[in-house]
Amino acid sequence: MNIHQQYSLKKHNTFGVDALAAYFAEVTSIEELKELLTYAKEHLPSHLPLLFLGGGSNLLLTQDFEGLVIQLSLKGISEEKLNDDEVLVTAKAGENWHEFVQYTLRKNYGGLENLSLIPGNVGTSPMQNIGAYGVEIKDHFVSCKVLNLQTLTVDEYNNAQCRFGYRDSIFKQELKGKAVILEVTFKLSTRNHIVKTEYGAIQHELQKMGVTNASIQDISAAVVHIRESKLPDPKLIGNAGSFFKNPTISTEQFASVQALHPEIPHYPSGDLVKIPAGWLIEQCGWKGKQIGNVATHEMQALVIINKTGQATGKEIFEFSTKIIESVKDQFGIELEREVNII
Ligand SMILES: Cc1cc2nc3c(=O)[nH]c(=O)nc-3n(C[C@H](O)[C@H](O)[C@H](O)COP(=O)(O)OP(=O)(O)OC[C@H]3O[C@@H](n4cnc5c(N)ncnc54)[C@H](O)[C@@H]3O)c2cc1C
């Protein structure tokens, strides 16, 4: 296994930020990963921070990383028939998410079609309980295998133990920096699929496609089309998708914000009220706005872009701080970053 030094991470993050890793290595199996971690403990400077990488589509490198970056390239998909209606499908961490979803659709397994074209890898999908168009992975997640970084033992976490929330899980909280997800198992339908088309944009797209009785493959095609027309392709313009979470606030706070801004869009979220962060940012005049090398996307203010391709992570971070401050000033609402800041 090769350990590179002073290695550029530019190609390993979808923002296209050029930060250096003091050390960088790629692993293709659990054994290699354990070997690397043991080697690092014995031969590299002590207390070296670790950073695990999937597709690099949900992180912002604000500086060079003075530690060991480990690219997780574990591959493989396996299946186990549960009964006539359901199958368990397990994918290793380094499988590309969208290719995995396409694999399940070729087999006519239902459940993940609404999550088509989300960038990144399968191993990262539980981190923030990825979601889109009315579906989150928690709806089909059964369990994942995780390497405990202290003991180097493999533990299994079931759905409840992962404590999934909106763009959240135990892996972003208590287990942050303590565990690596090695593989993920989903329960999918093999027939009588329950399709979710209630999201307005999907219905509209299906209509345009002339589809009345949508199959899971039709839904995937519709989602892919919507996403391609709405979101900037990171291969062309650096970004990490939604930079902020949609804030949830108490009904009391919402009432006072609504009194000043009666047009504010909102929807219920348990006992709280969720507000689209993109709308708040747009109202503060940030849509399409550029400062230096950084901007928000012209069509979606929630997406921060590396406009010139030359932005540093620090610049992008500072730009995001300005957005947080203006939303706080205008609406009294605190935005939280969805992207992992490194
Ligand atoms: C254009 C675009 C659109 C997007 N749309 C959506 C969307 O609709 N819904 C959504 O939920 N997200 C969306 N995202 C965000 C992103 O795709 C997801 O969060 C994805 O799961 C990140 O996967 P990744 O492998 O690229 O993660 P990375 O960026 O490589 O890693 C993210 C974090 O997880 C850690 N990590 C990576 N792999 C592991 C592992 N195996 N074990 C433990 N920790 C790990 C990393 O250290 C880092 O802190 C979008 C991003 C882009 C660029």
mmCIF file of N, CA, C and O in Angstrom, residues 42 44 69 73 169 187 190 192 212 217 230 275 310:
data_model
loop_
_atom_site.group_PDB
_atom_site.id
_atom_site.type_symbol
_atom_site.label_atom_id
_atom_site.label_comp_id
_atom_site.label_asym_id
_atom_site.label_seq_id
_atom_site.Cartn_x
_atom_site.Cartn_y
_atom_site.Cartn_z
ATOM 1 N N GLU A 42 2.213 3.094 14.443
ATOM 2 C CA GLU A 42 3.587 2.728 14.793
ATOM 3 C C GLU A 42 4.647 3.593 14.111
ATOM 4 O O GLU A 42 5.714 3.820 14.664
ATOM 5 N N LEU A 44 3.967 6.675 11.867
ATOM 6 C CA LEU A 44 3.756 8.084 11.534
ATOM 7 C C LEU A 44 3.709 8.885 12.845
ATOM 8 O O LEU A 44 3.559 8.305 13.916
ATOM 9 N N VAL A 69 -5.124 11.156 5.331
ATOM 10 C CA VAL A 69 -6.409 11.043 4.636
ATOM 11 C C VAL A 69 -6.499 9.632 4.049
ATOM 12 O O VAL A 69 -5.569 9.172 3.379
ATOM 13 N N SER A 73 -12.015 2.726 -0.638
ATOM 14 C CA SER A 73 -12.409 2.190 -1.959
ATOM 15 C C SER A 73 -12.802 0.717 -1.859
ATOM 16 O O SER A 73 -12.498 -0.075 -2.747
ATOM 17 N N SER A 169 -27.194 11.627 12.103
ATOM 18 C CA SER A 169 -27.140 10.260 12.622
ATOM 19 C C SER A 169 -26.119 10.230 13.745
ATOM 20 O O SER A 169 -25.407 11.219 13.972
ATOM 21 N N LYS A 187 -33.116 -2.942 2.916
ATOM 22 C CA LYS A 187 -34.212 -3.873 2.587
ATOM 23 C C LYS A 187 -35.032 -3.243 1.458
ATOM 24 O O LYS A 187 -35.567 -2.144 1.624
ATOM 25 N N THR A 190 -39.180 -6.428 -3.999
ATOM 26 C CA THR A 190 -38.906 -7.096 -5.283
ATOM 27 C C THR A 190 -40.139 -7.076 -6.188
ATOM 28 O O THR A 190 -40.054 -7.389 -7.366
ATOM 29 N N ASN A 192 -44.632 -5.419 -6.240
ATOM 30 C CA ASN A 192 -45.629 -4.546 -5.586
ATOM 31 C C ASN A 192 -44.954 -3.322 -4.948
ATOM 32 O O ASN A 192 -45.183 -3.009 -3.783
ATOM 33 N N THR A 212 -48.159 7.630 -16.829
ATOM 34 C CA THR A 212 -49.310 7.689 -15.913
ATOM 35 C C THR A 212 -49.139 6.706 -14.746
ATOM 36 O O THR A 212 -49.377 7.042 -13.608
ATOM 37 N N GLN A 217 -38.327 2.649 -12.185
ATOM 38 C CA GLN A 217 -37.343 3.149 -13.160
ATOM 39 C C GLN A 217 -37.786 4.511 -13.713
ATOM 40 O O GLN A 217 -36.955 5.398 -13.925
ATOM 41 N N LYS A 230 -31.620 21.300 -12.334
ATOM 42 C CA LYS A 230 -31.689 22.249 -11.218
ATOM 43 C C LYS A 230 -30.353 22.493 -10.512
ATOM 44 O O LYS A 230 -30.103 23.578 -10.003
ATOM 45 N N ILE A 275 -38.350 25.559 7.666
ATOM 46 C CA ILE A 275 -38.378 26.660 6.696
ATOM 47 C C ILE A 275 -37.296 26.407 5.645
ATOM 48 O O ILE A 275 -36.168 26.049 6.013
ATOM 49 N N GLN A 310 -11.036 28.813 -8.451
ATOM 50 C CA GLN A 310 -9.797 29.161 -7.727
ATOM 51 C C GLN A 310 -10.044 29.400 -6.239
ATOM 52 O O GLN A 310 -9.139 29.836 -5.529
#
